[in-house]
Coordinates of C-alpha atoms and ligand atoms in Angstrom, one line a residue:
X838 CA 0.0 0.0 0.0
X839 CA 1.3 3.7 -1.1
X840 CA -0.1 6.7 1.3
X841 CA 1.0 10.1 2.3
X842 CA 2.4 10.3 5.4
X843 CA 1.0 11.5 8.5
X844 CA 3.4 11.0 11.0
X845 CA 3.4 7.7 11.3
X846 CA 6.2 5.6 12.9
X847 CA 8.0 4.1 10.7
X848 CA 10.8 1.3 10.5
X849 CA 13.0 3.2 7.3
X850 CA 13.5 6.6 6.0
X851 CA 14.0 5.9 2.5
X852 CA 15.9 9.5 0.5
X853 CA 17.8 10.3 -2.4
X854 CA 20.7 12.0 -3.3
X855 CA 22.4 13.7 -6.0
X856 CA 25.8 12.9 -7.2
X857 CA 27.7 16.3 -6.0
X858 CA 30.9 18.0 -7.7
X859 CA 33.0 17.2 -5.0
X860 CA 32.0 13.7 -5.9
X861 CA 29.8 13.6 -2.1
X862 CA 26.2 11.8 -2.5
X863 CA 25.0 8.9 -4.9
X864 CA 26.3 7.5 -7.7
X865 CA 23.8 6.2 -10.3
X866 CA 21.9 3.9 -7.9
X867 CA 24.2 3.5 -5.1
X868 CA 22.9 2.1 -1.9
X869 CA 23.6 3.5 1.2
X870 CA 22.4 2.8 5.2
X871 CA 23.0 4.9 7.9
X872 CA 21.2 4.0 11.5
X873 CA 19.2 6.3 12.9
X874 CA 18.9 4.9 16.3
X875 CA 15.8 3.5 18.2
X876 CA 16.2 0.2 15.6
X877 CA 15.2 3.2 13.0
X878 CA 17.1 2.8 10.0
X879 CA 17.4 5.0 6.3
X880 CA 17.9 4.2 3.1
X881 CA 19.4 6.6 0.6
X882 CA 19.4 5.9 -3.5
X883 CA 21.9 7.8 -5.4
X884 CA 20.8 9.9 -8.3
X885 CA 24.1 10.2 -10.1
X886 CA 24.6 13.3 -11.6
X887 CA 21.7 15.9 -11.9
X888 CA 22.3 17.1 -15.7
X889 CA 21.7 13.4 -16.2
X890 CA 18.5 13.2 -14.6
X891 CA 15.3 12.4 -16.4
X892 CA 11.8 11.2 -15.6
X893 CA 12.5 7.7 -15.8
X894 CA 15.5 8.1 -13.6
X895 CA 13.2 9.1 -11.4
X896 CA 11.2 6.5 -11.6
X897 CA 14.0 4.1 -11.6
X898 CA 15.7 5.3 -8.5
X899 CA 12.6 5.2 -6.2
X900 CA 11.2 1.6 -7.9
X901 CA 14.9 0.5 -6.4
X902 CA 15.3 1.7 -3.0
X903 CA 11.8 0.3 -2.5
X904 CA 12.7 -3.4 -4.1
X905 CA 15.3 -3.6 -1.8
X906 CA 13.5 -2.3 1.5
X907 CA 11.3 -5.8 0.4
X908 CA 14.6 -7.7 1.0
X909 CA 14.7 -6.8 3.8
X910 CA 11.2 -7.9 4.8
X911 CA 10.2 -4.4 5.8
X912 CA 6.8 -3.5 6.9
X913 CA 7.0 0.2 6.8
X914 CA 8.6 2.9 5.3
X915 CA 8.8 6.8 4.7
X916 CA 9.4 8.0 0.8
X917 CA 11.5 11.3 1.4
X918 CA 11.2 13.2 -2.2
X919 CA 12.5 16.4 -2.0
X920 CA 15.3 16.1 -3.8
X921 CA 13.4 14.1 -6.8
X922 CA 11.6 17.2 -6.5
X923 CA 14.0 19.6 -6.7
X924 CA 15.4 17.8 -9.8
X925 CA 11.9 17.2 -11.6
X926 CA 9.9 21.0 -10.7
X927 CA 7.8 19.9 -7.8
X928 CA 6.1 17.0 -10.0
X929 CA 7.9 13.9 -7.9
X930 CA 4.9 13.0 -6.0
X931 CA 3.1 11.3 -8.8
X932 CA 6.2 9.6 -10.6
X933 CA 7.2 8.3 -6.9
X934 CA 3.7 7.2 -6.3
X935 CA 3.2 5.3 -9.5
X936 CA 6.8 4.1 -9.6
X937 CA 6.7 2.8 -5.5
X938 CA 3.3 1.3 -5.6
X939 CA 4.4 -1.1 -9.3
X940 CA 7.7 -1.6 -7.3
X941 CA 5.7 -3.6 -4.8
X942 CA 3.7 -5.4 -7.2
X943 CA 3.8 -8.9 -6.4
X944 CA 3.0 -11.8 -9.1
X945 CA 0.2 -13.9 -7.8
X946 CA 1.0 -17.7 -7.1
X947 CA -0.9 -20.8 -5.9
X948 CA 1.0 -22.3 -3.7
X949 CA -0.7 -23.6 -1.1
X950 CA 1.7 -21.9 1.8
X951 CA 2.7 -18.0 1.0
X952 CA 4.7 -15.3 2.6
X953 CA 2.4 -12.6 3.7
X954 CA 4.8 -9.6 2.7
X955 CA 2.4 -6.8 4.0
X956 CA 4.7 -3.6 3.2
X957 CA 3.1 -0.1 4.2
X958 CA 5.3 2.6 2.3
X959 CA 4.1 6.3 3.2
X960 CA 5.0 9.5 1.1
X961 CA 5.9 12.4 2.8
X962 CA 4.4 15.3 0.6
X963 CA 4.2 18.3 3.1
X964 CA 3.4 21.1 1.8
X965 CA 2.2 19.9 -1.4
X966 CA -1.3 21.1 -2.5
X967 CA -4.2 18.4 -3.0
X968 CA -1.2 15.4 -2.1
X969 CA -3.8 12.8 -1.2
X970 CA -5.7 13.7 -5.0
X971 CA -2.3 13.4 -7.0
X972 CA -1.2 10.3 -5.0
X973 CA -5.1 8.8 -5.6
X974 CA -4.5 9.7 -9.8
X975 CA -0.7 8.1 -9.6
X976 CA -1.4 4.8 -7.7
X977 CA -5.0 4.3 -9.6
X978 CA -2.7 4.3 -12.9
X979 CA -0.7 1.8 -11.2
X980 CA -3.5 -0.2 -10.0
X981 CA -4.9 -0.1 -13.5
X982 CA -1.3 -1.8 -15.3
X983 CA -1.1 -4.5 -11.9
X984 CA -5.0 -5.7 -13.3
X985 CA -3.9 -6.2 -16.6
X986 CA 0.1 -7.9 -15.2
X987 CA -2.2 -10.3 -13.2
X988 CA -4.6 -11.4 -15.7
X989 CA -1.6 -11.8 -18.1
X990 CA 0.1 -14.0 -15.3
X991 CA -3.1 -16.2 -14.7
X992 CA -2.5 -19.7 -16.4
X993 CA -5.3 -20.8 -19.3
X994 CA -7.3 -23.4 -16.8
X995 CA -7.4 -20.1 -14.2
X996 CA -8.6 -17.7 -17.5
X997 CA -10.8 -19.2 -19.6
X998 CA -12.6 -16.7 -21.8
X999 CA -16.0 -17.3 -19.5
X1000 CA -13.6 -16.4 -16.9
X1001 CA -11.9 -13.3 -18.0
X1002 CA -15.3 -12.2 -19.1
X1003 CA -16.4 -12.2 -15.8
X1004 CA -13.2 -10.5 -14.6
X1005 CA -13.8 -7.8 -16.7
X1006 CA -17.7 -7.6 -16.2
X1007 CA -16.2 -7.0 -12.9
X1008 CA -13.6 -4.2 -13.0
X1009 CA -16.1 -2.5 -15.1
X1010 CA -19.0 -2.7 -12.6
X1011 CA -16.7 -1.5 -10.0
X1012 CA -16.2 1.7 -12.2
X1013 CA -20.2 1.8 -12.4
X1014 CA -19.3 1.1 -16.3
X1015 CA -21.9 -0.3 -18.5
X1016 CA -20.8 -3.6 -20.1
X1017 CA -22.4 -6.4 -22.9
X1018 CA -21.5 -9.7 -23.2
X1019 CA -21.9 -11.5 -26.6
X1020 CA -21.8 -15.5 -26.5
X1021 CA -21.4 -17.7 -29.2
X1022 CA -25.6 -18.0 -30.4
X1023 CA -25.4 -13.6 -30.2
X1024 CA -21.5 -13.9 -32.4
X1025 CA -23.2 -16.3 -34.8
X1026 CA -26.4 -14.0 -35.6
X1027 CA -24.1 -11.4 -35.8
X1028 CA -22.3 -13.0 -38.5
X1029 CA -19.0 -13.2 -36.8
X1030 CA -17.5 -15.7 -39.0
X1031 CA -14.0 -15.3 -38.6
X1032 CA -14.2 -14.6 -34.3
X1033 CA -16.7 -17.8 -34.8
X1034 CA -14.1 -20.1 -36.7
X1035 CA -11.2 -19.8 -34.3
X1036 CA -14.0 -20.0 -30.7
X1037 CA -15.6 -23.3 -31.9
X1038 CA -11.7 -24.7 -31.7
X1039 CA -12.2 -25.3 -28.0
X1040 CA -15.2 -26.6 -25.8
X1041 CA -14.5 -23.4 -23.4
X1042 CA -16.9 -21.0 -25.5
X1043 CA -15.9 -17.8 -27.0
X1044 CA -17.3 -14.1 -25.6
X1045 CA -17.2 -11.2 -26.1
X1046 CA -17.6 -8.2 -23.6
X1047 CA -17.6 -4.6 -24.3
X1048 CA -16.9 -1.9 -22.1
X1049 CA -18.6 2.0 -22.4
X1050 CA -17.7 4.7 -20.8
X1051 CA -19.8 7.8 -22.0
X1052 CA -17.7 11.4 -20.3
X1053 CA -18.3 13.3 -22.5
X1054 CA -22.4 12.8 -23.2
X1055 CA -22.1 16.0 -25.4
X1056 CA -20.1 14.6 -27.8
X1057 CA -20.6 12.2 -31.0
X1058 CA -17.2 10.7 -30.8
X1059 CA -16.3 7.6 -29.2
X1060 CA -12.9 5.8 -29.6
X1061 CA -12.8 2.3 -29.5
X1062 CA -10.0 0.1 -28.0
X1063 CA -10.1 -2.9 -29.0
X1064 CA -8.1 -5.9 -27.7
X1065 CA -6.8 -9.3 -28.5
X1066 CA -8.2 -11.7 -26.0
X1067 CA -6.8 -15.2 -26.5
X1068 CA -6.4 -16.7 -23.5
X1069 CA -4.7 -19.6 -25.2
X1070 CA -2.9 -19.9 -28.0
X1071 CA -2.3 -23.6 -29.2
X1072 CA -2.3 -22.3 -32.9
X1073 CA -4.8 -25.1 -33.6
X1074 CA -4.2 -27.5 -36.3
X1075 CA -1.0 -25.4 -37.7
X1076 CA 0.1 -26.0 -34.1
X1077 CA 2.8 -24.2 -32.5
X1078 CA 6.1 -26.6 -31.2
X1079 CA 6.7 -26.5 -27.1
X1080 CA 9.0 -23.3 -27.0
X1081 CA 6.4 -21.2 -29.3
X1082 CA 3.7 -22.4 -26.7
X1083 CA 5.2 -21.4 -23.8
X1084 CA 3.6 -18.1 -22.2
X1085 CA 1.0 -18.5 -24.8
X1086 CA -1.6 -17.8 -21.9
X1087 CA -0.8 -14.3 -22.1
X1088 CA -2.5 -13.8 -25.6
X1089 CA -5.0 -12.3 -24.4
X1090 CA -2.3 -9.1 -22.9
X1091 CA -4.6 -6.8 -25.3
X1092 CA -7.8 -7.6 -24.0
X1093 CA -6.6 -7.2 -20.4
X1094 CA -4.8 -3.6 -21.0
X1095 CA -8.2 -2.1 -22.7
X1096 CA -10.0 -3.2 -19.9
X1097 CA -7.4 -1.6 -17.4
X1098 CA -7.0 1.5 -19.8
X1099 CA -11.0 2.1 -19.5
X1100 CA -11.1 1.7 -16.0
X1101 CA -9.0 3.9 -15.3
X1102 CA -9.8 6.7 -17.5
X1103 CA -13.8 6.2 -15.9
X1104 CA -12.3 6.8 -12.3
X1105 CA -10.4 9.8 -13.4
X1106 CA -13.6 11.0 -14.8
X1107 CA -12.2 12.1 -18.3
X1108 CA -14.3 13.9 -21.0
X1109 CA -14.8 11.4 -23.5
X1110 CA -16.2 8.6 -24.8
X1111 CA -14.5 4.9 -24.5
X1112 CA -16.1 1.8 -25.5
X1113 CA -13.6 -1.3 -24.6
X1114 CA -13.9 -4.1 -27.2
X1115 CA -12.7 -7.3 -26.4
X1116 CA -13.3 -11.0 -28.5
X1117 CA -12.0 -13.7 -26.0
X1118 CA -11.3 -17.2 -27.2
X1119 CA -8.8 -20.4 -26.5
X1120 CA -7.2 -21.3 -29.7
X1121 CA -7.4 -25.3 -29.9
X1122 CA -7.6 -28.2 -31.8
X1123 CA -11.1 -30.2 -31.9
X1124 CA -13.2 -31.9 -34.6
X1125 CA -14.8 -28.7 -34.9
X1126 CA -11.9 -26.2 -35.5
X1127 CA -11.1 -24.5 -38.6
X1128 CA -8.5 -25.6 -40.9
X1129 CA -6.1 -24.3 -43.1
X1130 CA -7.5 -23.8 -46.2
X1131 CA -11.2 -22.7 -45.0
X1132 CA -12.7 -20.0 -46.5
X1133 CA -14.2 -17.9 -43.9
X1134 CA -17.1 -14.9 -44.1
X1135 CA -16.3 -12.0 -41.6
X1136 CA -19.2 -9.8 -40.4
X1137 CA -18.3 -7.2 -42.9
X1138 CA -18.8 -9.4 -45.2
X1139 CA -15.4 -9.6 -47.0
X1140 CA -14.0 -13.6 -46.9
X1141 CA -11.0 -14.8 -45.6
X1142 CA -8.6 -17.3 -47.0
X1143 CA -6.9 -19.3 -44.0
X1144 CA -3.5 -19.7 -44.7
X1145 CA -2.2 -20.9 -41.2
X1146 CA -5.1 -21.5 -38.0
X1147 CA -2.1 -19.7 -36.1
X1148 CA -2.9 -16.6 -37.3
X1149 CA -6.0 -16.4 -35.2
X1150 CA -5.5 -12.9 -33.4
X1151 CA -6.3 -10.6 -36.5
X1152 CA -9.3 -13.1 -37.3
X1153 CA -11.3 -12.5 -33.8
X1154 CA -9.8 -8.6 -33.8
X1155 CA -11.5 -8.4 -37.6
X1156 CA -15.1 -9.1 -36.5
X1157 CA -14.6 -7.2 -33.2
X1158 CA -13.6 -4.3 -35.3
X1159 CA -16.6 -4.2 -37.5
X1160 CA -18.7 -4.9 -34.6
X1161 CA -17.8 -1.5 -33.0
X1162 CA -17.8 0.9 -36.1
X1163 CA -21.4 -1.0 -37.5
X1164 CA -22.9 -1.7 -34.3
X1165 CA -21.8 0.9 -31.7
X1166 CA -20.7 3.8 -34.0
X1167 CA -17.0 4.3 -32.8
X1168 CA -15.6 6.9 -34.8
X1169 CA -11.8 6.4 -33.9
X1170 CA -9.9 2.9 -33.3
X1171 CA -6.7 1.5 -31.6
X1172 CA -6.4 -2.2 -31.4
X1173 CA -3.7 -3.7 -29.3
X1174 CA -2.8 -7.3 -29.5
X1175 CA -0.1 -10.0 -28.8
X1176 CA 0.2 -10.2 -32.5
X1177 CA 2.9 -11.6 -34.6
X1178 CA 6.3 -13.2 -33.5
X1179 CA 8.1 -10.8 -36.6
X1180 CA 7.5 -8.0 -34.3
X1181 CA 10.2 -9.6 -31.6
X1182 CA 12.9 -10.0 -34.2
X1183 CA 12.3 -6.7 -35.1
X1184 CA 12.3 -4.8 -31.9
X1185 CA 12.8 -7.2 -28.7
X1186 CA 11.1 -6.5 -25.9
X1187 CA 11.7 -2.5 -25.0
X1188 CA 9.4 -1.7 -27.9
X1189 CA 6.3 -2.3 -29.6
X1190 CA 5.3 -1.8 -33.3
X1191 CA 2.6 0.5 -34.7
X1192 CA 0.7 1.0 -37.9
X1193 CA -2.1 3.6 -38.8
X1194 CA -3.7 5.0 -41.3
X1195 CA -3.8 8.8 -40.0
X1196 CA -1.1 10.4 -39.4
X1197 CA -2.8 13.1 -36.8
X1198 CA -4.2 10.6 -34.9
X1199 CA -0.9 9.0 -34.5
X1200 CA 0.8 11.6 -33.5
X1201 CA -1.5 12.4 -30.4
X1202 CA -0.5 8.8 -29.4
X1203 CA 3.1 9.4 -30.3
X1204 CA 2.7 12.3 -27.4
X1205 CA 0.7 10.3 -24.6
X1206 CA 3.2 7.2 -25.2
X1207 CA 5.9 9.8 -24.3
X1208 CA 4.5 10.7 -21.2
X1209 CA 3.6 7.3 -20.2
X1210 CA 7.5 6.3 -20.9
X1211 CA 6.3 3.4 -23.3
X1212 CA 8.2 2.8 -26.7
X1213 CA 6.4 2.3 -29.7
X1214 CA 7.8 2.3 -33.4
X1215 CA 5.7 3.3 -36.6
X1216 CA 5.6 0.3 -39.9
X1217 CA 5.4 1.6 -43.3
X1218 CA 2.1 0.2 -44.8
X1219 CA 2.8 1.3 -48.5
X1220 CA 0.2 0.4 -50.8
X1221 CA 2.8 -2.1 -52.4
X1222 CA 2.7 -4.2 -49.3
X1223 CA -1.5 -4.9 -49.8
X1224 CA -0.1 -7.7 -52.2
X1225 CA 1.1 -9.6 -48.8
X1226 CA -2.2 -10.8 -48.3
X1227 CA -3.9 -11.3 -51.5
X1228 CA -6.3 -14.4 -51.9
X1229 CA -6.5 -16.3 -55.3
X1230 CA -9.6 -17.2 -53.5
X1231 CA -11.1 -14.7 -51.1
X1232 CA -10.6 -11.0 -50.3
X1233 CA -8.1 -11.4 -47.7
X1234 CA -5.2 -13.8 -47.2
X1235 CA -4.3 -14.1 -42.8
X1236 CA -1.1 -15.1 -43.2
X1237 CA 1.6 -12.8 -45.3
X1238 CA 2.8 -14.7 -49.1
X1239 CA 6.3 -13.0 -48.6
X1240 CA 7.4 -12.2 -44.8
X1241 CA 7.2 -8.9 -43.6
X1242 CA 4.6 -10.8 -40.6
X1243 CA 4.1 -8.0 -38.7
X1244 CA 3.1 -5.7 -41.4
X1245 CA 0.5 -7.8 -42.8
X1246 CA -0.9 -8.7 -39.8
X1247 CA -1.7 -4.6 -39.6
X1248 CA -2.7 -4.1 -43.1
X1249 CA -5.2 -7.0 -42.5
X1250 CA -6.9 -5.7 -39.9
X1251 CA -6.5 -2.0 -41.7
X1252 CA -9.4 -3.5 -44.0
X1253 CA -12.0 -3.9 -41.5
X1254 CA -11.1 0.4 -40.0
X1255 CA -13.2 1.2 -43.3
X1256 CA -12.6 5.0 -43.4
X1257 CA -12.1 5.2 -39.5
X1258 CA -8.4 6.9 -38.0
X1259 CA -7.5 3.8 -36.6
X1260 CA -3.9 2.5 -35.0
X1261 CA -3.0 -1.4 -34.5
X1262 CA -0.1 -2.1 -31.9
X1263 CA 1.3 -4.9 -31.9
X1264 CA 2.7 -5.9 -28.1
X1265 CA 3.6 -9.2 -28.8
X1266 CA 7.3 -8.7 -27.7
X1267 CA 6.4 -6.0 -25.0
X1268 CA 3.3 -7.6 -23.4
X1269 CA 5.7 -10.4 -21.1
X1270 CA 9.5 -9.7 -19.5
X1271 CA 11.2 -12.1 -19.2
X1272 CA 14.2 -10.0 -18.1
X1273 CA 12.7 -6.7 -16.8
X1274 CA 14.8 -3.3 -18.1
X1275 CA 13.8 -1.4 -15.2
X1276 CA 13.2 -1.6 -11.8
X1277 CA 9.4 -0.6 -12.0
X1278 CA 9.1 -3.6 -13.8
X1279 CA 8.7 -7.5 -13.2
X1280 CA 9.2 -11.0 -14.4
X1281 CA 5.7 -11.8 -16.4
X1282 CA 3.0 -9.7 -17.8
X1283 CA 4.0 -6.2 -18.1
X1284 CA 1.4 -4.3 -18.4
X1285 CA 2.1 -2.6 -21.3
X1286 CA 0.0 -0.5 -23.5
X1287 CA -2.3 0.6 -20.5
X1288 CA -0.5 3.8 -19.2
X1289 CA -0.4 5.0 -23.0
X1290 CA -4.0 4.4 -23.7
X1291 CA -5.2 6.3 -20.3
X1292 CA -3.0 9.0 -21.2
X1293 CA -4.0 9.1 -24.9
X1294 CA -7.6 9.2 -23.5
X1295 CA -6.5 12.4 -21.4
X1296 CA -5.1 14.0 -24.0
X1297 CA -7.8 13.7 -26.1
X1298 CA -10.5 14.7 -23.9
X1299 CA -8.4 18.0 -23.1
X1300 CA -9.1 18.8 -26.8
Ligands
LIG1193 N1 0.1 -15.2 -30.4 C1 0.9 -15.3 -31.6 C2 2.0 -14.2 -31.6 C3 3.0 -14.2 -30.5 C4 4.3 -14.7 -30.7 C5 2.7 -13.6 -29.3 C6 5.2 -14.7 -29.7 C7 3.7 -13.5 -28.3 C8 4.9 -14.1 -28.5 C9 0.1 -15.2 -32.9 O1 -1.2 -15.6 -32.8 C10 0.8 -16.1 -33.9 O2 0.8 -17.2 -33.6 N2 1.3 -15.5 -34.9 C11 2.0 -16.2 -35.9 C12 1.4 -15.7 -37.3 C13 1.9 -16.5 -38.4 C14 1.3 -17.9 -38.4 C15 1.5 -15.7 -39.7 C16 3.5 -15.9 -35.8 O3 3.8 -14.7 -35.6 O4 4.3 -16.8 -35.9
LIG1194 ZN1 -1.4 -17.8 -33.1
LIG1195 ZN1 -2.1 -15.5 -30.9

């Protein structure tokens, strides 16, 4: 738990301090303890030097002295940010909050014995104006990427999509948030072929939940998020080897960030209008899957050559997209999805590709990812590269006839936006660490996506 302080008695201190010239003070994350007395102990992080200070320094340094206060079992602790503020203009209270409260994040487990590692850390913000608001904003945007890192972590028999459907019917009635949920009978009068195709590959039955948030009642425009919710990937009968199966419960990393990004942008009470789209189905083999070869009819209406069942993300996403523009009259898209395995060659795990079709709608996302400190890196979609997936057969091709996987996939799903600005990420590298770059981070889902997608959200009801 993250609070502002109020006095309380507490075990540590924990401070900061900048690198000075006389070389005095903390190196670049240098530890040091000095005892107070009275068993009362502090902690102090180094900053390194200040004209090498940034946010995500910042963010670093606090996430650092708190992981290691957890080592040493610690039950409480006092955040001393003065000198983050000094260095950041009086705006360290939220970075510290956010940064402290994903620092002691802890991955759920199921072992029948665990540690209780209750850890109260306090920040002392006196003299700051509306503290406890700011700290409430900071942690909720925490809170909001530890939902989506824990449903990523959940294993496929503790997530089925009945299951994550409830989790999010959940969140969402907690935020007083309208939601639907579409099962396989309402998908198959909808004409969902292609969401249909790859849900009748398991017995666990496919849904689909939606989200709305109405702030800004005023106002025609709603953007749609729209999220890849697989909460197993097998790749059916074009199935994947052991190694390309592992983590695939976490498919559904999309699904789980709109949900959090929703959420949170409902508690903040933003001006505008979000409706959360997410098709959720296990992707298995069974005599009724689909098979490679099938021709398949969308709900637009345009038909679908299967070149591999393992392309099954941009099939479900396809249907969910033309769902929202036909059905619910979204007038601006972003899709998110664990999406092709081209996108990890291409950029590891730090960052996560992007294609659009509107350049001024990108570039308002290009800004909130910057403020949320996630990386994300635009794909050409040249009309040269439509020829990727062309069908002798059908209108569309889901596989690519000539690599470039990760730019197919997002000219693929380009053709269900119709003329709506739309943006596909694909967080298929970005969604799990496996080796965390920071110390804000952890081992398993990530979270990623959801701080962007609240702050897009801001930024585009300020306008
Ligand atoms: N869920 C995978 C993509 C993926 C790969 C996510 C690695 C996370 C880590 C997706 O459904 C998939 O299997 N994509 C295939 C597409 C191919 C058959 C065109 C891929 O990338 O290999
Ligand atoms: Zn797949
Ligand atoms: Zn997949």
């Amino acid at each position: 738990m993250v609070t502002i302080w109020k006095n309380e008695d507490v075990e540590w201190l924990l401070n900061f301090a900048v690198k000075t010239e006389d070389n005095s003070g903390g190196g670049w994350l240098e530890l040091s303890v000095a005892c107070r007395g009275n068993g009362k102990q502090t902690l102090t992080v180094g900053l390194g030097k200040a004209e090498e200070f940034t946010l995500l320094a910042a963010r670093r340094a606090v996430a650092h002295g708190v992981n290691e206060l957890k080592k040493f079992s610690v039950k409480s602790a006092v955040v001393d940010i003065t000198t983050i503020n000094d260095m950041v203009g009086d705006n360290a209270l939220p970075i510290a909050a956010e940064a402290a409260r994903l620092a002691l994040f802890k991955r759920e487990n199921w072992k029948s014995k665990d540690k209780n590692e209750d850890f109260t850390l306090y920040i002392d913000a006196a003299g700051q104006p509306d503290a406890e608001k700011i700290l409430n904003t900071a942690t909720g945007l925490a809170e909001a990427v530890i939902f989506a890192r824990d449903l990523v972590n959940k294993p496929a028999n503790k997530l089925t999509p009945a299951m994550m459907a409830e989790a999010v019917t959940e969140a969402a009635k907690k935020a007083n948030l309208q939601t639907e949920v579409l099962d396989a009978k309402a998908m198959e009068k909808l004409g969902m072929g292609a969401l249909l195709a790859v849900g009748q590959s398991s017995a666990n039955e496919p849904k689909m939940v939606t989200i709305a948030y109405t702030g800004n009642p005023g106002s025609k425009d709603v953007l749609a998020l729209v999220g890849k919710g697989v909460t197993f990937d097998t790749g059916g009968y074009n199935l994947k080897s052991t190694a390309g199966m592992a983590w695939m419960q976490g498919d559904m990393a999309g699904a789980a960030s709109v949900c959090a990004a929703i959420v949170a942008a409902a508690n903040q009470k933003l001006k505008i209008n979000v409706l959360a789209v997410m098709p959720m189905v296990e992707n298995r083999i069974s005599p009724s899957s689909f098979l490679p070869g099938d021709v398949l009819t969308s709900m637009s209406g345009k038909t679908i050559e299967i070149g591999s069942t393992d392309a099954e993300g941009r099939l479900i996403l396809a249907d969910a997209i033309t769902y929202a523009i036909r059905n619910k009259g979204v007038t601006r898209i972003v899709d998110i999805a664990t999406l092709t395995g081209a996108v990890v060659g291409m950029f590891g795990h730090t960052t996560a590709g992007l294609m659009t079709n509107d350049d001024a709608f990108c570039s308002a996302f290009m800004e909130a990812a910057s403020q949320a400190g996630e990386r994300f890196w635009q794909l050409p979609s040249f009309p040269e590269y439509r020829k990727l997936i062309e069908s002798p057969v059908a209108d569309l091709y889901n596989i690519s006839n000539d690599g470039c996987g990760t730019i197919a996939a997002g000219l693929f799903l380009e053709a269900f936006a119709e003329d709506k600005p739309w943006i596909h990420l694909d967080v298929a590298g970005t969604a799990r660490l496996d080796k965390p770059y920071f110390e804000f981070q952890s081992k398993g889902g990530s979270g990623m996506g959801v701080t962007t997608l609240y702050q897009l959200c801001h930024l585009l009801a300020e306008k």
